[in-house]
Tab-separated table of C-alpha atoms in Angstrom:
chain	number	residue	atom	x	y	z
H	1	MET	CA	206.020	123.898	119.144
H	2	ALA	CA	203.991	120.730	118.730
H	3	ILE	CA	200.699	120.916	116.840
H	4	PRO	CA	197.803	119.666	118.993
H	5	ARG	CA	196.486	116.249	117.950
H	6	GLY	CA	192.985	117.628	117.252
H	7	ILE	CA	194.298	120.196	114.782
H	8	THR	CA	196.486	117.581	113.090
H	9	LEU	CA	193.501	115.312	112.548
H	10	LEU	CA	191.458	118.245	111.222
H	11	LEU	CA	194.172	119.174	108.714
H	12	MET	CA	194.451	115.564	107.584
H	13	SER	CA	190.694	115.425	107.094
H	14	ILE	CA	190.687	118.628	105.033
H	15	ALA	CA	193.551	117.314	102.906
H	16	THR	CA	191.630	114.102	102.219
H	17	ILE	CA	188.455	115.959	101.258
H	18	CYS	CA	190.284	118.347	98.958
H	19	LYS	CA	192.235	115.619	97.183
H	20	ALA	CA	190.954	115.047	93.645
H	21	TYR	CA	191.839	112.793	90.759
H	22	ASP	CA	192.885	115.122	87.935
H	23	ASN	CA	194.659	113.251	85.152
H	24	GLN	CA	193.762	115.807	82.455
H	25	ALA	CA	191.029	113.581	80.978
H	26	PRO	CA	188.643	115.571	78.754
H	27	GLY	CA	185.548	116.888	80.492
H	28	SER	CA	186.483	115.389	83.853
H	29	ARG	CA	186.613	118.550	85.953
H	30	LEU	CA	182.811	118.815	86.005
H	31	PRO	CA	180.154	116.086	86.169
H	32	VAL	CA	179.955	114.323	82.820
H	33	LEU	CA	177.126	115.245	80.455
H	34	GLY	CA	176.468	112.350	78.123
H	35	TRP	CA	174.351	109.576	76.650
H	36	SER	CA	174.473	105.809	77.252
H	37	SER	CA	173.376	102.802	75.236
H	38	TRP	CA	171.954	101.182	78.410
H	39	VAL	CA	168.301	100.898	77.282
H	40	ALA	CA	168.480	102.757	73.997
H	41	LEU	CA	169.622	100.523	71.133
H	42	GLY	CA	168.179	97.679	69.090
H	43	PRO	CA	169.094	95.804	65.901
H	44	GLY	CA	168.136	97.370	62.595
H	45	GLY	CA	166.180	100.228	64.128
H	46	GLN	CA	163.927	97.846	66.086
H	47	HIS	CA	162.614	98.586	69.571
H	48	PRO	CA	165.557	98.823	71.993
H	49	ILE	CA	166.805	95.695	73.730
H	50	PHE	CA	168.312	95.888	77.210
H	51	ASP	CA	172.072	96.387	76.861
H	52	TYR	CA	172.283	95.807	73.113
H	53	CYS	CA	174.673	97.426	70.662
H	54	ASP	CA	176.244	96.770	67.276
H	55	GLU	CA	178.210	98.845	64.796
H	56	ALA	CA	175.163	100.034	62.841
H	57	SER	CA	173.137	101.068	65.911
H	58	VAL	CA	176.118	102.807	67.501
H	59	LYS	CA	176.792	104.846	64.368
H	60	ALA	CA	173.092	105.712	64.058
H	61	ALA	CA	173.066	106.855	67.687
H	62	ALA	CA	176.177	108.980	67.126
H	63	ASP	CA	174.462	110.640	64.161
H	64	ALA	CA	171.319	111.255	66.222
H	65	PHE	CA	173.373	112.599	69.155
H	66	VAL	CA	174.406	115.481	66.922
H	67	GLU	CA	171.151	115.841	64.983
H	68	VAL	CA	168.890	116.113	68.019
H	69	GLY	CA	171.075	118.828	69.528
H	70	LEU	CA	172.688	117.075	72.489
H	71	LYS	CA	176.149	118.085	71.341
H	72	ASP	CA	175.090	121.701	70.827
H	73	ALA	CA	173.551	121.644	74.323
H	74	GLY	CA	176.939	120.766	75.854
H	75	TYR	CA	176.677	116.994	76.083
H	76	THR	CA	179.967	115.400	75.078
H	77	GLY	CA	180.058	111.819	76.416
H	78	PHE	CA	178.965	108.939	74.162
H	79	HIS	CA	179.033	105.739	76.224
H	80	LEU	CA	178.547	102.027	75.513
H	81	ASP	CA	177.504	100.005	78.545
H	82	ASP	CA	177.701	96.214	79.052
H	83	CYS	CA	176.902	95.356	75.417
H	84	TRP	CA	180.029	95.572	73.330
H	85	ALA	CA	182.618	92.950	74.360
H	86	ASN	CA	182.941	89.457	72.935
H	87	VAL	CA	182.403	86.627	75.432
H	88	ASP	CA	185.979	85.499	74.838
H	89	ARG	CA	189.198	87.465	74.826
H	90	ASN	CA	191.413	87.177	71.755
H	91	SER	CA	194.301	84.726	71.523
H	92	SER	CA	196.615	87.242	73.220
H	93	GLY	CA	194.256	87.774	76.141
H	94	TYR	CA	192.958	91.203	75.094
H	95	LEU	CA	189.343	92.323	75.048
H	96	GLN	CA	187.671	92.493	71.653
H	97	GLY	CA	184.333	93.683	70.365
H	98	GLU	CA	181.560	91.126	69.909
H	99	LEU	CA	182.647	89.553	66.651
H	100	ASP	CA	179.309	89.448	64.833
H	101	HIS	CA	178.193	92.864	66.108
H	102	PHE	CA	181.472	94.719	65.520
H	103	PRO	CA	183.103	92.982	62.529
H	104	ASN	CA	185.386	95.993	61.970
H	105	GLY	CA	186.446	96.220	65.597
H	106	ILE	CA	185.717	98.734	68.347
H	107	LYS	CA	188.233	101.304	67.117
H	108	THR	CA	186.070	101.826	64.030
H	109	VAL	CA	183.168	103.134	66.112
H	110	VAL	CA	185.481	105.047	68.467
H	111	ASP	CA	186.893	106.923	65.468
H	112	TYR	CA	183.378	107.519	64.120
H	113	VAL	CA	182.287	109.119	67.396
H	114	HIS	CA	185.473	111.179	67.671
H	115	ASP	CA	184.954	112.493	64.133
H	116	LYS	CA	181.681	113.981	65.362
H	117	GLY	CA	183.428	115.802	68.190
H	118	MET	CA	182.327	113.605	71.112
H	119	ASP	CA	184.220	111.696	73.811
H	120	PHE	CA	183.919	107.902	73.701
H	121	GLY	CA	183.261	105.772	76.777
H	122	LEU	CA	183.302	102.014	77.411
H	123	TYR	CA	182.136	99.737	80.208
H	124	THR	CA	184.099	97.052	82.023
H	125	CYS	CA	183.840	95.292	85.356
H	126	ALA	CA	186.279	94.871	88.246
H	127	GLY	CA	185.410	91.192	88.711
H	128	SER	CA	185.801	88.088	86.583
H	129	HIS	CA	182.756	88.760	84.405
H	130	THR	CA	180.440	91.674	83.629
H	131	CYS	CA	177.084	92.099	85.332
H	132	VAL	CA	174.580	91.600	82.511
H	133	GLY	CA	176.224	89.911	79.547
H	134	GLY	CA	178.664	87.641	81.375
H	135	ARG	CA	181.456	89.118	79.269
H	136	PRO	CA	185.092	89.118	80.428
H	137	GLY	CA	185.787	91.342	83.418
H	138	SER	CA	189.068	93.071	84.196
H	139	LYS	CA	190.073	90.853	87.138
H	140	ASP	CA	193.778	89.999	86.619
H	141	HIS	CA	193.678	91.946	83.335
H	142	SER	CA	193.704	95.603	84.421
H	143	THR	CA	196.893	96.467	82.529
H	144	GLN	CA	195.867	94.640	79.358
H	145	ASP	CA	192.425	96.203	79.356
H	146	ALA	CA	193.700	99.713	80.058
H	147	ASP	CA	196.256	99.338	77.269
H	148	VAL	CA	193.680	98.302	74.690
H	149	PHE	CA	191.288	101.081	75.797
H	150	ALA	CA	194.091	103.594	75.245
H	151	GLU	CA	195.017	102.009	71.903
H	152	TRP	CA	191.430	102.362	70.700
H	153	GLY	CA	191.289	106.007	71.843
H	154	VAL	CA	188.757	105.598	74.653
H	155	ASP	CA	188.202	108.737	76.770
H	156	TRP	CA	186.030	107.426	79.639
H	157	VAL	CA	185.901	104.037	81.376
H	158	LYS	CA	183.142	102.832	83.697
H	159	GLN	CA	184.068	99.892	85.931
H	160	ASP	CA	181.249	97.884	87.522
H	161	ASN	CA	181.485	95.782	90.685
H	162	CYS	CA	180.042	92.332	89.887
H	163	ASN	CA	181.752	88.984	90.494
H	164	THR	CA	184.388	90.418	92.831
H	165	GLN	CA	184.109	87.780	95.554
H	166	GLY	CA	187.410	87.193	97.327
H	167	MET	CA	189.076	90.291	95.825
H	168	GLY	CA	189.216	92.293	99.056
H	169	ARG	CA	188.120	95.895	99.523
H	170	PRO	CA	186.829	97.989	96.604
H	171	GLU	CA	189.154	100.747	97.810
H	172	ASP	CA	192.055	98.442	96.952
H	173	TYR	CA	190.973	96.673	93.772
H	174	TYR	CA	189.597	99.801	92.081
H	175	LYS	CA	193.085	101.265	92.378
H	176	LEU	CA	194.294	98.648	89.908
H	177	MET	CA	192.353	100.038	86.944
H	178	SER	CA	192.996	103.623	88.022
H	179	GLN	CA	196.742	103.039	88.042
H	180	ALA	CA	196.643	101.029	84.816
H	181	LEU	CA	194.748	103.756	82.954
H	182	ASN	CA	197.223	106.406	84.076
H	183	ALA	CA	200.153	104.190	83.101
H	184	THR	CA	198.978	104.177	79.459
H	185	GLY	CA	199.885	107.843	79.084
H	186	ARG	CA	196.429	108.623	77.655
H	187	PRO	CA	194.207	110.826	79.864
H	188	ILE	CA	191.120	108.671	80.499
H	189	CYS	CA	188.264	109.587	82.829
H	190	PHE	CA	187.586	106.828	85.372
H	191	ALA	CA	184.031	106.243	86.651
H	192	MET	CA	183.743	103.725	89.487
H	193	CYS	CA	180.478	101.801	89.792
H	194	GLU	CA	180.910	100.432	93.313
H	195	TRP	CA	177.188	100.983	94.187
H	196	GLY	CA	177.987	103.102	97.257
H	197	GLN	CA	178.491	100.084	99.500
H	198	ASP	CA	181.794	101.174	101.032
H	199	ASN	CA	181.231	104.949	101.218
H	200	PRO	CA	183.259	105.672	98.057
H	201	TRP	CA	182.767	109.419	98.547
H	202	GLU	CA	185.279	109.146	101.396
H	203	TRP	CA	188.097	107.627	99.306
H	204	GLY	CA	187.100	107.686	95.629
H	205	GLY	CA	188.459	111.159	94.966
H	206	ALA	CA	192.015	109.822	95.033
H	207	ILE	CA	191.499	107.313	92.223
H	208	ALA	CA	188.473	108.313	90.105
H	209	GLN	CA	186.556	111.313	88.828
H	210	SER	CA	183.184	109.860	89.835
H	211	TRP	CA	181.706	106.956	91.743
H	212	ARG	CA	178.257	105.473	91.984
H	213	MET	CA	176.794	106.319	95.365
H	214	SER	CA	173.895	103.815	95.197
H	215	GLY	CA	172.581	100.706	93.480
H	216	ASP	CA	171.153	100.728	89.966
H	217	HIS	CA	168.510	103.287	89.054
H	218	THR	CA	165.420	102.130	87.181
H	219	GLY	CA	162.704	104.293	85.647
H	220	VAL	CA	160.170	103.848	88.444
H	221	TRP	CA	159.372	106.429	91.089
H	222	SER	CA	160.300	104.224	94.056
H	223	SER	CA	163.842	103.823	92.653
H	224	THR	CA	164.157	107.541	91.957
H	225	LYS	CA	163.000	108.482	95.467
H	226	ALA	CA	165.392	106.009	97.088
H	227	ILE	CA	168.394	107.395	95.218
H	228	ILE	CA	167.457	111.002	96.012
H	229	ARG	CA	167.224	110.095	99.708
H	230	ALA	CA	170.566	108.265	99.622
H	231	SER	CA	172.236	111.210	97.916
H	232	ALA	CA	170.844	113.667	100.471
H	233	ALA	CA	172.239	111.515	103.292
H	234	ILE	CA	175.851	111.864	102.116
H	235	PRO	CA	177.708	114.288	104.413
H	236	SER	CA	177.939	117.748	102.889
H	237	GLN	CA	181.742	117.753	102.831
H	238	TYR	CA	181.542	114.857	100.348
H	239	SER	CA	178.819	116.325	98.154
H	240	GLY	CA	181.072	116.910	95.154
H	241	ARG	CA	184.026	119.004	94.060
H	242	PRO	CA	186.062	119.403	90.851
H	243	TYR	CA	187.195	115.993	89.524
H	244	ALA	CA	185.254	114.171	92.276
H	245	TRP	CA	181.511	113.579	91.884
H	246	ASN	CA	178.831	111.362	93.379
H	247	ASP	CA	177.138	109.547	90.506
H	248	MET	CA	173.408	108.888	91.038
H	249	ASP	CA	173.403	106.571	87.987
H	250	MET	CA	172.074	107.044	84.480
H	251	LEU	CA	168.917	109.079	83.877
H	252	GLU	CA	165.651	107.486	82.772
H	253	THR	CA	164.080	110.848	81.996
H	254	GLY	CA	161.418	110.616	79.300
H	255	ASN	CA	162.016	106.981	78.425
H	256	TYR	CA	158.447	105.757	78.956
H	257	GLU	CA	157.747	102.586	76.936
H	258	GLN	CA	160.007	103.639	74.054
H	259	ALA	CA	163.115	102.368	75.886
H	260	ALA	CA	164.105	98.849	76.865
H	261	HIS	CA	163.317	97.738	80.405
H	262	ALA	CA	166.212	98.412	82.782
H	263	ASN	CA	166.725	95.418	85.070
H	264	GLY	CA	163.281	94.149	84.047
H	265	LYS	CA	161.410	97.333	84.970
H	266	GLU	CA	159.674	99.538	82.409
H	267	SER	CA	160.285	103.264	82.763
H	268	ASN	CA	156.819	104.466	83.751
H	269	MET	CA	157.197	107.699	85.689
H	270	THR	CA	154.974	110.697	85.028
H	271	SER	CA	156.198	113.893	83.421
H	272	VAL	CA	156.440	115.585	86.819
H	273	GLU	CA	158.403	112.642	88.233
H	274	TYR	CA	160.793	112.683	85.269
H	275	LYS	CA	161.357	116.407	85.748
H	276	THR	CA	161.944	115.841	89.465
H	277	GLU	CA	164.491	113.145	88.632
H	278	PHE	CA	166.392	115.372	86.209
H	279	SER	CA	166.246	118.336	88.589
H	280	MET	CA	167.472	116.449	91.651
H	281	TRP	CA	170.328	114.825	89.717
H	282	SER	CA	171.359	118.335	88.643
H	283	ILE	CA	170.984	119.864	92.105
H	284	SER	CA	173.093	117.038	93.527
H	285	ALA	CA	175.904	117.707	91.017
H	286	SER	CA	175.628	114.188	89.627
H	287	PRO	CA	176.825	113.259	86.157
H	288	LEU	CA	173.877	113.577	83.744
H	289	VAL	CA	173.888	110.623	81.364
H	290	VAL	CA	170.622	110.230	79.486
H	291	THR	CA	169.508	106.869	78.088
H	292	THR	CA	166.776	108.003	75.692
H	293	PRO	CA	166.478	106.049	72.408
H	294	ILE	CA	167.401	109.177	70.489
H	295	MET	CA	166.969	107.603	67.046
H	296	ASN	CA	163.325	106.700	67.719
H	297	CYS	CA	161.742	110.053	68.560
H	298	THR	CA	158.523	110.507	66.544
H	299	PRO	CA	155.455	112.755	66.661
H	300	GLY	CA	153.779	109.958	68.617
H	301	ASN	CA	155.854	110.726	71.709
H	302	VAL	CA	153.547	113.006	73.679
H	303	SER	CA	154.425	114.906	76.809
H	304	LYS	CA	152.182	114.670	79.850
H	305	THR	CA	152.349	118.303	80.906
H	306	ALA	CA	149.386	120.660	81.080
H	307	PRO	CA	148.690	122.934	78.085
H	308	TRP	CA	149.847	126.538	78.125
H	309	SER	CA	146.856	128.843	78.061
H	310	SER	CA	148.913	131.738	76.772
H	311	VAL	CA	149.459	129.958	73.463
H	312	GLN	CA	146.160	128.089	73.082
H	313	ASP	CA	144.830	129.930	70.073
H	314	SER	CA	143.180	127.653	67.527
H	315	SER	CA	142.906	130.496	65.045
H	316	SER	CA	146.684	130.413	64.564
H	317	CYS	CA	146.806	126.747	63.515
H	318	ARG	CA	144.759	124.007	61.837
H	319	ILE	CA	143.854	120.710	63.484
H	320	VAL	CA	141.495	117.872	62.557
H	321	VAL	CA	140.824	114.398	63.931
H	322	LYS	CA	142.131	111.773	61.536
H	323	THR	CA	141.237	108.739	63.667
H	324	GLN	CA	139.449	108.807	67.027
H	325	LEU	CA	140.900	106.137	69.346
H	326	SER	CA	138.911	106.899	72.491
H	327	LYS	CA	135.347	106.125	73.485
H	328	ALA	CA	135.080	109.724	74.647
H	329	THR	CA	134.045	112.071	71.863
H	330	CYS	CA	136.751	114.364	70.553
H	331	THR	CA	135.313	117.858	70.061
H	332	LYS	CA	137.498	120.636	68.722
H	333	ASP	CA	138.206	123.459	71.182
H	334	THR	CA	136.459	121.467	73.921
H	335	SER	CA	138.419	118.240	74.221
H	336	PHE	CA	141.212	118.923	71.741
H	337	GLY	CA	142.851	121.865	70.038
H	338	CYS	CA	146.116	123.232	68.705
H	339	THR	CA	148.473	125.715	70.296
H	340	GLY	CA	150.405	127.066	67.341
H	341	ASN	CA	153.891	126.177	66.191
H	342	GLY	CA	152.939	122.520	65.672
H	343	GLY	CA	151.649	121.884	69.208
H	344	MET	CA	148.310	120.456	70.362
H	345	TRP	CA	146.381	119.408	73.467
H	346	THR	CA	143.684	116.922	74.447
H	347	ASP	CA	141.335	116.733	77.432
H	348	ASP	CA	138.271	114.868	78.770
H	349	GLY	CA	139.653	111.497	77.669
H	350	CYS	CA	139.977	112.378	73.977
H	351	ARG	CA	142.580	110.223	72.261
H	352	GLY	CA	143.408	109.826	68.601
H	353	THR	CA	145.510	110.557	65.559
H	354	PHE	CA	145.380	114.188	64.479
H	355	LEU	CA	146.643	116.357	61.672
H	356	VAL	CA	148.237	119.505	63.076
H	357	ASP	CA	149.126	121.984	60.338
H	358	GLY	CA	149.381	119.003	57.999
H	359	GLN	CA	151.634	116.945	60.285
H	360	GLN	CA	150.343	113.711	61.789
H	361	VAL	CA	150.458	113.592	65.576
H	362	VAL	CA	149.399	110.645	67.736
H	363	CYS	CA	147.956	111.792	71.064
H	364	ASP	CA	146.942	108.514	72.691
H	365	GLN	CA	147.577	109.135	76.364
H	366	ASP	CA	145.217	107.536	78.886
H	367	GLY	CA	144.285	109.274	82.090
H	368	VAL	CA	142.241	112.093	83.538
H	369	GLY	CA	143.260	115.649	82.808
H	370	THR	CA	144.921	117.510	80.012
H	371	VAL	CA	147.718	116.172	77.836
H	372	SER	CA	149.897	118.414	75.712
H	373	TYR	CA	152.146	117.697	72.774
H	374	THR	CA	154.523	120.441	71.760
H	375	HIS	CA	157.972	121.323	70.624
H	376	LEU	CA	157.798	124.937	71.724
H	377	ARG	CA	161.271	125.946	72.823
H	378	ALA	CA	159.992	128.239	75.588
H	379	HIS	CA	158.039	125.449	77.276
H	380	GLU	CA	160.105	122.361	76.571
H	381	THR	CA	160.636	119.766	79.258
H	382	PRO	CA	163.531	117.311	79.500
H	383	GLU	CA	161.554	114.288	78.353
H	384	HIS	CA	160.728	115.697	74.904
H	385	LEU	CA	163.718	117.949	74.302
H	386	VAL	CA	165.432	115.504	71.969
H	387	CYS	CA	162.172	114.703	70.202
H	388	ARG	CA	161.506	118.371	69.543
H	389	LEU	CA	164.915	118.952	68.036
H	390	LEU	CA	164.713	115.810	65.919
H	391	LEU	CA	161.317	116.860	64.575
H	392	GLU	CA	162.709	120.236	63.562
H	393	LYS	CA	165.567	118.519	61.768
H	394	LYS	CA	163.219	116.235	59.863
H	395	LYS	CA	161.028	119.160	58.876
H	396	LYS	CA	163.981	121.019	57.398
H	397	LYS	CA	164.987	117.926	55.425
H	398	ASN	CA	161.461	117.528	54.064
H	399	LYS	CA	161.383	121.122	52.838
H	400	THR	CA	164.593	120.755	50.839
């Protein structure tokens, strides 16, 4: 008995949707939880520079990844974006780390990250050159690049989509790196960055564990809204499944001015907008890759959430104004106060440097309304999670 054509097409469609790229790469069944160097690193502890990295900053970030609690919270991916490769391949045609930034080679930092129990990820590009640094792309070098990634011990590879003119369809040329990675014999997670231009959710599941479903995300609300809308427009049957995830791009949550400017735009969302970003990425089953400068968290990083009346009890803590920075008068218990457990709040335009239980806190946030600074675990928000944990770590070190 012949199967009706309509049923045949339905079965073929179901088979396509259910197909997933499982090559046993670590952490690839679920959306990746990780951190990226994208806007987070700078030389010698300086303010981050867009897409910068060197051996010292990478090792410092790996240390901070553990110290601030990301690893304990389940984050495993430690990723370098378009910052690491030398502008020239070596004499044999293989990629190499930027010679003055990685004098001991890339494997040195890969091993350092692995020793801390994290997975290591690197960026490349499908075209002739990378998008930001003009470094060598993987065009005509897929096998060589996959081989050296495997030799170094890389666990995750992101492939961008710049400078691919004349290469044909992304569905075809992205297969080249996918096949080359699998041919190495090392399980490596493959993250396509095709920008959603050719509906990668319809075909990406056969060759990658994730694919970008939109253009680049920057830390401004218009960008965040546009990506949320684009994600919601993807048909529900392509909304994610094991080993096959729509990637809404890296998170800007909590970056404010402490991070480098992504694509020339400073991350300037409000606390509520940052929380919306993080929440919608999670609801959409996107990989969650934060880009916070995790080595630079200080007491001066204030949150913009309202204070919590249930813990506003100035009798349980001590606070004084060290330096008033605002024209508005700072009056204790009227325009500023402490909340216990090292937290404080300001209101009515009060801004300044304060001593909270002996610890200096800068609360210099413009705007109308109440501003709170805290590291209370019960009330933490994504943008100051890493800062809170880092502060606790520093306190313990100071006591010993």
